[in-house]
mmCIF file of C-alpha atoms in Angstrom:
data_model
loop_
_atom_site.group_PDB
_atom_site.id
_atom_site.type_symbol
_atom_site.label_atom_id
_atom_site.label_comp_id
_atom_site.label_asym_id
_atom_site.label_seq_id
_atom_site.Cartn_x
_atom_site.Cartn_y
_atom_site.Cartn_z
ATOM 1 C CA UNK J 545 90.505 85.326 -49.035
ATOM 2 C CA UNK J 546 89.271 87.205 -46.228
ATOM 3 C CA UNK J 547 87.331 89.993 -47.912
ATOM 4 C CA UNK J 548 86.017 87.634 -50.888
ATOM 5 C CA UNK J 549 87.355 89.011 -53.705
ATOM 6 C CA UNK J 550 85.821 87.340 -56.843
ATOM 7 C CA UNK J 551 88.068 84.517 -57.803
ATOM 8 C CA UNK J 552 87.860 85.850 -61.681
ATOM 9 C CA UNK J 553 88.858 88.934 -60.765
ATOM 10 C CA UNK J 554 91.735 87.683 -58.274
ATOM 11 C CA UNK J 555 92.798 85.404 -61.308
ATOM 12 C CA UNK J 556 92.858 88.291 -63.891
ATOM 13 C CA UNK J 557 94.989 90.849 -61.775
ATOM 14 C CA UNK J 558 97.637 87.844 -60.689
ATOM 15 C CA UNK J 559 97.900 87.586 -65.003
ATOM 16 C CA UNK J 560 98.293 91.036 -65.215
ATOM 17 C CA UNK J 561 101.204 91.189 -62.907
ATOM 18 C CA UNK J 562 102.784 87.973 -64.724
ATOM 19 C CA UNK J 563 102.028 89.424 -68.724
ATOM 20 C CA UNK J 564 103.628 92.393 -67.645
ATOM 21 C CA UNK J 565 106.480 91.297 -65.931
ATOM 22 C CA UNK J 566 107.052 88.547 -68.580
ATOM 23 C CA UNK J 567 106.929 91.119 -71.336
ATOM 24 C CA UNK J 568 109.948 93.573 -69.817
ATOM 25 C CA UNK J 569 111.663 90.110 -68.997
ATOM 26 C CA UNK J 570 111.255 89.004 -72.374
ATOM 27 C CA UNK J 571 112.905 92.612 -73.480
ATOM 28 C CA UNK J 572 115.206 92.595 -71.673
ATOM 29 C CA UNK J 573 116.550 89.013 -72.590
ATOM 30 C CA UNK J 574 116.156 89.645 -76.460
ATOM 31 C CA UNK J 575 117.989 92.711 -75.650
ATOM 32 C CA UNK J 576 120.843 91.241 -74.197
ATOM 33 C CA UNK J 577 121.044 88.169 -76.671
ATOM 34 C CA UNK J 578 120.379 90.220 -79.695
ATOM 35 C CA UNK J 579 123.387 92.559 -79.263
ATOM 36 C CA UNK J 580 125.862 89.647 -78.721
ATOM 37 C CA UNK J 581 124.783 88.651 -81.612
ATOM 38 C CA UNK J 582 125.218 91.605 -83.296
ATOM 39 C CA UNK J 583 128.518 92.038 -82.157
ATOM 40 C CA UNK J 584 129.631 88.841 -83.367
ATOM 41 C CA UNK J 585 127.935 89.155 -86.995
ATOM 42 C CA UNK J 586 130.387 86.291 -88.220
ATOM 43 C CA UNK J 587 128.588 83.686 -85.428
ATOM 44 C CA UNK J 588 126.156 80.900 -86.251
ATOM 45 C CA UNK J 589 123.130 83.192 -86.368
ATOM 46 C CA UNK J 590 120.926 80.398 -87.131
ATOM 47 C CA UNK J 591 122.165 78.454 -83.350
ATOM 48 C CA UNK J 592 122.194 81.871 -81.656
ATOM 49 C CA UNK J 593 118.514 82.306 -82.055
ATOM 50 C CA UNK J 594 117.388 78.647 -81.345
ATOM 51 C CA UNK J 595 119.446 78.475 -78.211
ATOM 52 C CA UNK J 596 117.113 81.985 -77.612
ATOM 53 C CA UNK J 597 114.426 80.254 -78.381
ATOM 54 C CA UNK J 598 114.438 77.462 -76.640
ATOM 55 C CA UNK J 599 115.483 79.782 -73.354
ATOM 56 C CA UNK J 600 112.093 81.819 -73.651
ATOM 57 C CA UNK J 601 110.395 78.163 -74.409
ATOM 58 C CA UNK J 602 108.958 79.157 -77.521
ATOM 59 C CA UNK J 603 109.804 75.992 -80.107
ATOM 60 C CA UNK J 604 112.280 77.484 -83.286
ATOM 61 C CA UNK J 605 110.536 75.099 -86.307
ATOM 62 C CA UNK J 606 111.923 73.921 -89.162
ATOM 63 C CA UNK J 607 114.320 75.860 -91.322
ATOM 64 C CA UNK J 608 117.064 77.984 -90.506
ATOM 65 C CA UNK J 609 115.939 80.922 -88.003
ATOM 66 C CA UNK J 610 117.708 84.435 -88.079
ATOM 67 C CA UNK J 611 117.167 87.592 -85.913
ATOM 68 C CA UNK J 612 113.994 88.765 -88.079
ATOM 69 C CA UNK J 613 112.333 85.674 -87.407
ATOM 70 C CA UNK J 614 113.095 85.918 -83.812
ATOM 71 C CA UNK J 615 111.839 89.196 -83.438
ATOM 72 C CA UNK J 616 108.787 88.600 -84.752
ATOM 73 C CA UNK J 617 107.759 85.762 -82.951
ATOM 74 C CA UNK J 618 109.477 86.501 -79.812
ATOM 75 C CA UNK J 619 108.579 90.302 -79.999
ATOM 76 C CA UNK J 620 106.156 91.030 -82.635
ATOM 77 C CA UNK J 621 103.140 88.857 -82.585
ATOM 78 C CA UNK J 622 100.340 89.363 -80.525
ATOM 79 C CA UNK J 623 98.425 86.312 -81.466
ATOM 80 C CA UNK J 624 100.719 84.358 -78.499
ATOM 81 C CA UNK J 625 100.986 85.372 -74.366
ATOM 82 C CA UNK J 626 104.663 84.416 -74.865
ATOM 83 C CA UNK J 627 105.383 87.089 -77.340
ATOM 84 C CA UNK J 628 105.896 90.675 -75.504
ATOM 85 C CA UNK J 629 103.343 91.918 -78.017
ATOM 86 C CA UNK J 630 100.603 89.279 -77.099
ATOM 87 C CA UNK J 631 101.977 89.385 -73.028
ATOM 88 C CA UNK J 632 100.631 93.433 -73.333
ATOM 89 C CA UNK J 633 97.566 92.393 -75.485
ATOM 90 C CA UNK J 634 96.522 90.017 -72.792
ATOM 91 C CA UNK J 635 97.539 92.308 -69.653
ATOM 92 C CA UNK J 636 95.489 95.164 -71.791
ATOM 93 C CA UNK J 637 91.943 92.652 -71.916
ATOM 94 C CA UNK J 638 92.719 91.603 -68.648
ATOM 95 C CA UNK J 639 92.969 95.181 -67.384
ATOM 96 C CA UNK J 640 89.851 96.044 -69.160
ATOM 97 C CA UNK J 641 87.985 93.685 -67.625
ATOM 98 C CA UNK J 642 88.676 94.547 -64.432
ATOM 99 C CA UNK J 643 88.749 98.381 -64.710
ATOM 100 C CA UNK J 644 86.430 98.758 -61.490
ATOM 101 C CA UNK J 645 89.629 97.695 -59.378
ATOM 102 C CA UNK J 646 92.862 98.756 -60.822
ATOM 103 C CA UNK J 647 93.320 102.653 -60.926
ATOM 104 C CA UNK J 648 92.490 104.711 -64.055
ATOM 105 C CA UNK J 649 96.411 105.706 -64.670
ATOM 106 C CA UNK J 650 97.190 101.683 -64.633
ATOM 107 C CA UNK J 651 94.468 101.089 -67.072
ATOM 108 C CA UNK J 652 95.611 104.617 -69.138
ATOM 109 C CA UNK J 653 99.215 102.714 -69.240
ATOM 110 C CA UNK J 654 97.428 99.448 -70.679
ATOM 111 C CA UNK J 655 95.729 100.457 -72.881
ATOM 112 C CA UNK J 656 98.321 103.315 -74.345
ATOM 113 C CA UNK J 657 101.392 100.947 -74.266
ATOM 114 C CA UNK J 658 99.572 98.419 -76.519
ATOM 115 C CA UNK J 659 98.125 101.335 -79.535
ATOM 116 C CA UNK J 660 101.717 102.275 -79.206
ATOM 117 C CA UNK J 661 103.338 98.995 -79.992
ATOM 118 C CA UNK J 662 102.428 99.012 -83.840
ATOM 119 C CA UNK J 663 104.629 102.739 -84.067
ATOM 120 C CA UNK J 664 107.512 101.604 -82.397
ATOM 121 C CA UNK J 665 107.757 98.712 -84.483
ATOM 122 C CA UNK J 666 107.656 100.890 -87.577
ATOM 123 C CA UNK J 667 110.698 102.488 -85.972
ATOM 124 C CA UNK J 668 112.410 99.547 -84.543
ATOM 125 C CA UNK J 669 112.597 98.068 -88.611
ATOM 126 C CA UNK J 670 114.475 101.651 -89.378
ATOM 127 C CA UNK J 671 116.514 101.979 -86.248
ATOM 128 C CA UNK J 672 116.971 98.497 -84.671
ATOM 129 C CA UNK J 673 114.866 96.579 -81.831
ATOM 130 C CA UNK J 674 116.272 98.310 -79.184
ATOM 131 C CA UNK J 675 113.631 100.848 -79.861
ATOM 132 C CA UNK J 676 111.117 98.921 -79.256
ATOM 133 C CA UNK J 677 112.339 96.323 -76.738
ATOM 134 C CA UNK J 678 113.537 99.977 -74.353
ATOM 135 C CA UNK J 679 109.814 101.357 -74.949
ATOM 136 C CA UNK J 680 108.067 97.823 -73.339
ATOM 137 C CA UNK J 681 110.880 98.132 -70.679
ATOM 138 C CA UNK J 682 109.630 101.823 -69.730
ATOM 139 C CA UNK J 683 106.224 101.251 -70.023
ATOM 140 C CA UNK J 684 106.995 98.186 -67.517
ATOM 141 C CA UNK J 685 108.356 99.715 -65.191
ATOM 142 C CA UNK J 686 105.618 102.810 -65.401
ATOM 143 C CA UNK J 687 102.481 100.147 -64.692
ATOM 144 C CA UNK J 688 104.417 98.745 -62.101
ATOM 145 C CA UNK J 689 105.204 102.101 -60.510
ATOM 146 C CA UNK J 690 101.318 103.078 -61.011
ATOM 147 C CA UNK J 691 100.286 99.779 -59.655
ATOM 148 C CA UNK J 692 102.466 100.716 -56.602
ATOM 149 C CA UNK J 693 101.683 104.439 -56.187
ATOM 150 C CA UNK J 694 97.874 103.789 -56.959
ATOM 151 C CA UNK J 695 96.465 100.921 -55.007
ATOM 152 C CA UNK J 696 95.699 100.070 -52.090
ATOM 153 C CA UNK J 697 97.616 96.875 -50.388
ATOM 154 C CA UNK J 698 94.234 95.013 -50.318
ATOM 155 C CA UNK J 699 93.768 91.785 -51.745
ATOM 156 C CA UNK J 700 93.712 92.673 -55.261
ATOM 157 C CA UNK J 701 97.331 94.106 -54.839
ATOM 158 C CA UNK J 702 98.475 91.184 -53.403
ATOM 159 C CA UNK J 703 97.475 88.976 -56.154
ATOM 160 C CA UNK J 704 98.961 91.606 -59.018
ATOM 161 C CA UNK J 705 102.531 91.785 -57.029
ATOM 162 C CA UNK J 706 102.386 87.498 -56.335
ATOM 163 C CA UNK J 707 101.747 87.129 -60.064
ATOM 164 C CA UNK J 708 104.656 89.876 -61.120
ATOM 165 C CA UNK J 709 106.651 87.741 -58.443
ATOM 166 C CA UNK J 710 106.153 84.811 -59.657
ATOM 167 C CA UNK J 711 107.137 85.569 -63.258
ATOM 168 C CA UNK J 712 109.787 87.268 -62.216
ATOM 169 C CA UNK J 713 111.916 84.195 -60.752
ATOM 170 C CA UNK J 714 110.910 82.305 -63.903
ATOM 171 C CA UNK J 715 112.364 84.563 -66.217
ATOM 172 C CA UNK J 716 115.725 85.621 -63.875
ATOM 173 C CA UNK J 717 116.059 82.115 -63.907
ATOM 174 C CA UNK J 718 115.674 81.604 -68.146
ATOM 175 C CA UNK J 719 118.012 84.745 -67.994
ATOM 176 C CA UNK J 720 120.786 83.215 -65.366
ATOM 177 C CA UNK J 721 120.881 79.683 -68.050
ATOM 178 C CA UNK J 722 122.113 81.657 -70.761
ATOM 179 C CA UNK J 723 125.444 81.937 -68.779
ATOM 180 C CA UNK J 724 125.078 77.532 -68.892
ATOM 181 C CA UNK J 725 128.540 76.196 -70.453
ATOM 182 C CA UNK J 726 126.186 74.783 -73.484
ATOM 183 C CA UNK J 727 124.614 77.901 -73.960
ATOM 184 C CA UNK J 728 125.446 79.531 -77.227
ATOM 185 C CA UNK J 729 126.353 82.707 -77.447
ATOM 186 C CA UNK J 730 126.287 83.288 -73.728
ATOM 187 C CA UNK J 731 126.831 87.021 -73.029
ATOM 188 C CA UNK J 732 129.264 87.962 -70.399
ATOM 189 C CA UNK J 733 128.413 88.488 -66.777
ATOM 190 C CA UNK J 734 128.020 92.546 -67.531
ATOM 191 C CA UNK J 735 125.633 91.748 -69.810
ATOM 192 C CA UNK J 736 123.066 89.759 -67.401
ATOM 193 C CA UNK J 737 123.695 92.674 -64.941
ATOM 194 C CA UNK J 738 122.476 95.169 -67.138
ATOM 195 C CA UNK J 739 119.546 92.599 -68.284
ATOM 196 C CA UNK J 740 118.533 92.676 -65.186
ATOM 197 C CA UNK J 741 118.753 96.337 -63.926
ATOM 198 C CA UNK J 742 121.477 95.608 -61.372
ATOM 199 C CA UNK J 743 124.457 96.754 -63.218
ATOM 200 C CA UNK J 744 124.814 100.453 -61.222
ATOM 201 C CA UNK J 745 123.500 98.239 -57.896
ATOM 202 C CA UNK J 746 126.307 95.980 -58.293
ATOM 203 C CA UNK J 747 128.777 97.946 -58.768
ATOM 204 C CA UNK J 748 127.877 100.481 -55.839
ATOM 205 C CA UNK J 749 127.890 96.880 -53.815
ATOM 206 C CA UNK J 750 130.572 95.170 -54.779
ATOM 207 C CA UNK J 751 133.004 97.640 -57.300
ATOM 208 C CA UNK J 752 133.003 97.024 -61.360
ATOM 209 C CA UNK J 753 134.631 93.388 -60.981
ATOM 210 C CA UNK J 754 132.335 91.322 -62.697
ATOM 211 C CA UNK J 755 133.403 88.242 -61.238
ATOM 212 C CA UNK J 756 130.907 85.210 -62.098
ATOM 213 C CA UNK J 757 130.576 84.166 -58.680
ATOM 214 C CA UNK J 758 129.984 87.616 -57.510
ATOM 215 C CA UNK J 759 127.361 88.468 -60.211
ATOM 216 C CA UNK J 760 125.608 85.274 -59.645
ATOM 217 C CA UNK J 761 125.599 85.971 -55.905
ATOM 218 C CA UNK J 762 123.738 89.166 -56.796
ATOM 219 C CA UNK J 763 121.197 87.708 -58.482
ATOM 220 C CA UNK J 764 120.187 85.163 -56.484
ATOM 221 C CA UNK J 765 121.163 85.641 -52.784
ATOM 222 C CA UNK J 766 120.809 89.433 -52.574
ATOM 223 C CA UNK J 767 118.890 90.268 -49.483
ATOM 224 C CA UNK J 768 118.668 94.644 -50.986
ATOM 225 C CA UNK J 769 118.363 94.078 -54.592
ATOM 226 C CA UNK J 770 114.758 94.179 -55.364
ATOM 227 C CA UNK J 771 114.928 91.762 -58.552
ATOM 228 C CA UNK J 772 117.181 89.315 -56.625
ATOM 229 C CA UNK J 773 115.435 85.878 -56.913
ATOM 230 C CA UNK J 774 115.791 86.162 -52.559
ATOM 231 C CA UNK J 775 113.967 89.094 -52.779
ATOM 232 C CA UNK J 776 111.071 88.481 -55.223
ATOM 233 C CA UNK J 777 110.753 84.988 -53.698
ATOM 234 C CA UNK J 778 110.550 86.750 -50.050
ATOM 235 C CA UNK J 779 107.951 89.078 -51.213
ATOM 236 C CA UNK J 780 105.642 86.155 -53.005
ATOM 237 C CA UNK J 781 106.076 84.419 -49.404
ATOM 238 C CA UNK J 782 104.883 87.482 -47.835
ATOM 239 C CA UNK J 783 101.536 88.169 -50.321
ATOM 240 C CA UNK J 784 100.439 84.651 -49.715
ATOM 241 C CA UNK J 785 100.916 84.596 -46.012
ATOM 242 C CA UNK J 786 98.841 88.224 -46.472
ATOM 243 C CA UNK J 787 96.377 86.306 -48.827
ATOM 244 C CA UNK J 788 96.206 83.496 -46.066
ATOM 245 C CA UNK J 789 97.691 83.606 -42.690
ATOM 246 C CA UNK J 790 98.409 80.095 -41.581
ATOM 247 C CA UNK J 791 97.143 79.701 -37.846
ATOM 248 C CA UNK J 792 98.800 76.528 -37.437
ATOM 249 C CA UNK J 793 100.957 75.967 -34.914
ATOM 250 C CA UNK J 794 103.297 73.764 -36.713
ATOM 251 C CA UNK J 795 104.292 73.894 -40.381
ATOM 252 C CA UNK J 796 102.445 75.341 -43.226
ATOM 253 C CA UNK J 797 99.276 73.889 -44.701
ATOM 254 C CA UNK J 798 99.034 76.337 -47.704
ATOM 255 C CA UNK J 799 100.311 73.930 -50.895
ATOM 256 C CA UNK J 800 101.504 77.808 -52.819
ATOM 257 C CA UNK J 801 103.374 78.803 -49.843
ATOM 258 C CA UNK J 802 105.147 75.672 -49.064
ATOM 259 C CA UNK J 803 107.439 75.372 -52.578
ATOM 260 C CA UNK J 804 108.660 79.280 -52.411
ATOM 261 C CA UNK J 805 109.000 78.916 -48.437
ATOM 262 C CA UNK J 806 111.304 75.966 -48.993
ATOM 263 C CA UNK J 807 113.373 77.293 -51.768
ATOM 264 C CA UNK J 808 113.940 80.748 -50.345
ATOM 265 C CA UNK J 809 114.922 78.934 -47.168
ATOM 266 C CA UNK J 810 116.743 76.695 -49.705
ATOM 267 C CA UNK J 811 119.063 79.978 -51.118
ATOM 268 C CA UNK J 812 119.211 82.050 -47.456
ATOM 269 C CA UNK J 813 121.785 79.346 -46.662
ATOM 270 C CA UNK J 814 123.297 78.703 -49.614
ATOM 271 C CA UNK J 815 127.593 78.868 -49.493
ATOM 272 C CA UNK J 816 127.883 81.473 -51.877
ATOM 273 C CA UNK J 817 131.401 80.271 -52.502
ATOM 274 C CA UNK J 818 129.795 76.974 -54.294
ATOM 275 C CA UNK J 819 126.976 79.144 -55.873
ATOM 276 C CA UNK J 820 128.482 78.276 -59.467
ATOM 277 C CA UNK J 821 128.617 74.773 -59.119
ATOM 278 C CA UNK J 822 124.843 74.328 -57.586
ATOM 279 C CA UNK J 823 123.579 77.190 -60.676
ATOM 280 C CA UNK J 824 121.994 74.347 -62.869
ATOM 281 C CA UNK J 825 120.160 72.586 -59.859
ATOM 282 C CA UNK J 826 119.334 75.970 -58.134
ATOM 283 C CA UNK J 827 117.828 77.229 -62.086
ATOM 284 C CA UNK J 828 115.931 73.960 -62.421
ATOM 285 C CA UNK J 829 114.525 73.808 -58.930
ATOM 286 C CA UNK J 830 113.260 77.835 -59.600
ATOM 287 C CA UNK J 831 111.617 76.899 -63.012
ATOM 288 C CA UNK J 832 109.960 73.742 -60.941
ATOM 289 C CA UNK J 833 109.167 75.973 -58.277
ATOM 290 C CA UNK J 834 107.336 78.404 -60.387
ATOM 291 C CA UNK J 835 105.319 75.780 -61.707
ATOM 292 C CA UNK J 836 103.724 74.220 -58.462
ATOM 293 C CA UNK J 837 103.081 77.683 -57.227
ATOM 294 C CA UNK J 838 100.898 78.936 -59.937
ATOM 295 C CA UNK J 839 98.860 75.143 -60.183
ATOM 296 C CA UNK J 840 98.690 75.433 -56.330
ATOM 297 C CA UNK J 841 97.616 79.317 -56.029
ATOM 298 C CA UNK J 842 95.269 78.486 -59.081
ATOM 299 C CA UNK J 843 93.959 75.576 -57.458
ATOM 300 C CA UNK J 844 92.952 77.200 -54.140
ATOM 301 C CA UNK J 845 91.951 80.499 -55.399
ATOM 302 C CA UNK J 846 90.647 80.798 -58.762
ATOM 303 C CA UNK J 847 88.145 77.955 -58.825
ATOM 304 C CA UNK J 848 84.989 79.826 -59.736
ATOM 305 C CA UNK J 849 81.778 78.339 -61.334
ATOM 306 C CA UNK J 850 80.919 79.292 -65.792
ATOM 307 C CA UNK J 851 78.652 81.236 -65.705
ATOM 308 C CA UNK J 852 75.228 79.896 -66.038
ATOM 309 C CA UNK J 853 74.302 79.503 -69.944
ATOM 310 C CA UNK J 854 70.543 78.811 -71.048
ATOM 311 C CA UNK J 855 70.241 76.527 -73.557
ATOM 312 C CA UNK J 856 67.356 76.499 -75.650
ATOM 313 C CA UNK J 857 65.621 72.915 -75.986
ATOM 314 C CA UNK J 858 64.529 71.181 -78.978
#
């Protein structure tokens, strides 16, 4: 890091960028999944919501499952980072404890979104989770707007937007498997576009055929769409060359850089025409991706010594 930013503080904001992003995410796939079900009320409720789940890697227990139980662990508790509840609990502590960086309206956002969950969940058991689940995805897309509008593109930026990135790909990728032939339930192509925010994009790009090879095309390969895995994986390339600019003449020595550089290489020249038939690989290799990222960006940038603790002898 050029400018020494603490690592604690580099480590917090890259968090904040992934509880955020993995709380709309997480909306936005209960969303999706929940009104299939919902539209199908005759459907093995009970393998719906363990095939959902098992997508968000949360494990379903014993017993039979239905869409209340879902909800509240997927949704509801805030004793878990995977929940959407406990993502915003932990993005709110993390953005407290590094107020002296982010801007007062990102903070504001926080720390209003979470003492506003417990209301809209009161309303969401009268008038159905999309109230809630369309409140996280607004307030989402607000801090991320804020975080844009309000910051400067310093160091502490770049780790925020790497971390949102970074989540991002995971959870497009948890999104694209529900379409997988064993998938339960599996919503229609539509249905991932609008997941995803790219229903009124697509359709301005490529007319309302929903064609499987198109939508998947848009998702992963789109060079314009801003939540196109090509796109997100671009931009995490570009905040760790920012981060760390490689003076070597040949190849890259940064271990974070190397994985995304090599899969977004990996889907510039990917046939679109075989996209469907390489979609379980390609998800797999994303998820795997993800993975050596973060324990590489962790590794090189968020080692910081405990801080000292005096012990009292005898």
């Amino acid at each position: 890091m050029s400018t020494g930013l603490l690592s604690r503080i580099a480590e917090t904001l890259f968090w904040i960028g992934r509880y955020v992003e993995r709380a709309d995410d997480t909306a936005r796939i209960l969303d999706v999944h929940l009104h299939r079900m919902l539209e199908e009320p005759s459907g093995d409720v009970d393998a719906g919501c363990r095939a959902l789940s098992a997508i968000l890697g949360v494990p379903p227990g014993d017993g039979r499952i239905d869409i209340g139980t879902v909800l509240s662990r997927l949704a509801y508790d805030d004793g878990t980072p995977s929940a959407i509840a406990g993502a915003l609990q932990a993005a709110r502590t993390g953005g407290r404890s590094v107020r002296e960086v982010i801007s007062t309206e990102m903070w504001e956002c926080l720390n209003v979104t979470w003492h506003e969950l417990d209301d809209r969940r009161r309303a969401a058991e009268r008038l159905g989770p999309h109230v809630f689940l369309r409140y996280v995805r607004e307030r989402a897309a607000l801090f991320s707007g804020l975080a844009d509008a309000t910051m400067s593109r310093d160091e502490g930026w770049h780790f925020l937007v790497l971390g949102r990135s970074v989540e991002r790909i995971d959870m497009t990728a948890r999104l694209l498997s529900l379409r997988m032939p064993s998938a339960s339930y599996a919503p229609d192509w539509s249905m991932l576009l609008r997941a995803s925010g790219a229903d009124e994009s697509y359709i301005r790009t490529h007319g309302g055929t929903g064609e499987p090879r198109l939508v998947a095309a848009f998702l992963l390969l789109d060079r314009l769409f801003p939540r196109s895995v090509l796109h997100v994986l671009t931009l995490a390339e570009d905040c760790l060359a920012v981060l760390d600019p490689d003076p070597a003449r040949a190849g890259f020595t940064d271990a974070a850089r190397r994985p995304i550089g090599r899969l977004r290489t990996r889907l510039e020249y990917t046939d679109a025409a075989q996209l469907l038939e390489q979609l379980p690989e390609l998800l797999t290799a994303l998820q795997h991706t993800c993975v050596r990222a973060t324990e590489a960006v962790a590794d090189k940038y968020f080692q910081y010594a405990l801080p000292v603790a005096w012990e009292q002898e005898g």
